[in-house]
Amino acid sequence: MRKLMMKMSVSLDGFVCDLNGASNWIFKSSDETSRAWAVEKSWEAGLIIMGRKSFEMMAAYWPEASGPFAAPMNEIPKAVFTQKGFDPRNVSAGIENSWTQAQVCDGDLVEEIMKLKSQPGKPITAIGGAGFMRNLIAAGLVDEYHLAIHPLLLGTGFPIFNGVTAETDLKLVEAKAFPGGIVAHTYQK
């Protein structure tokens, strides 16, 4: 069974974006080595999953983007989770790519994730948004956490760990500090 990895940038006070959903602060402390780490983690995925809102935002951006993240973001297959129905072909009309061909998962979250985990292939990587991540964490579906902790206090915003209702022990398997101040932590269940 393949594992589900969560990859997120988090402020020091535990928020993944501000109250408006903006996360442009992640670039302030980013440096060449932290970006290389993030790209390397991206390539570990056999499937990238996210919630519908994140999918719509990213699908409008990545197909035309360049830079080190563009290749993994555009080449790795996607799955979008929604409870409202969705057709990924509407996000980039006329362009066949990994975004328009995304698998739509609109059933029970646990059942859908277990189906994906039972398929052969490289790990699944969840990348957003905050509500989707909270649901994955609260349901105990995440096997490995890749957290890029940024040297910033947002004060308010959207957390991802506030849905946890039971103590969960994790094992730190890697901690890596980068010159810009980001510290990457990898935890496993």
CSV table of N, CA and C in Angstrom, one decimal, residues 63 74 92 95-102:
chain,number,residue,atom,x,y,z
A,63,PRO,N,-0.1,25.5,-15.6
A,63,PRO,CA,0.2,25.1,-17.0
A,63,PRO,C,1.0,26.1,-17.8
A,74,ASN,N,3.2,20.1,-13.3
A,74,ASN,CA,2.5,19.9,-14.5
A,74,ASN,C,2.5,18.4,-15.0
A,92,SER,N,-8.9,24.6,-17.9
A,92,SER,CA,-7.9,25.0,-18.9
A,92,SER,C,-8.5,24.5,-20.2
A,95,ILE,N,-6.8,22.6,-23.5
A,95,ILE,CA,-5.5,22.2,-23.3
A,95,ILE,C,-5.5,20.9,-22.6
A,96,GLU,N,-5.1,19.8,-23.2
A,96,GLU,CA,-5.0,18.5,-22.5
A,96,GLU,C,-3.7,18.4,-21.7
A,97,ASN,N,-3.9,18.3,-20.4
A,97,ASN,CA,-2.7,18.2,-19.5
A,97,ASN,C,-3.1,17.5,-18.2
A,98,SER,N,-2.1,17.3,-17.3
A,98,SER,CA,-2.4,16.6,-16.1
A,98,SER,C,-3.4,17.3,-15.2
A,99,TRP,N,-3.7,18.6,-15.5
A,99,TRP,CA,-4.7,19.3,-14.7
A,99,TRP,C,-6.1,18.9,-15.3
A,100,THR,N,-6.3,19.0,-16.6
A,100,THR,CA,-7.6,18.7,-17.2
A,100,THR,C,-7.9,17.2,-17.1
A,101,GLN,N,-6.9,16.3,-16.9
A,101,GLN,CA,-7.2,14.9,-16.8
A,101,GLN,C,-7.2,14.4,-15.4
A,102,ALA,N,-7.3,15.3,-14.4
A,102,ALA,CA,-7.3,15.0,-13.0
A,102,ALA,C,-8.5,14.1,-12.7
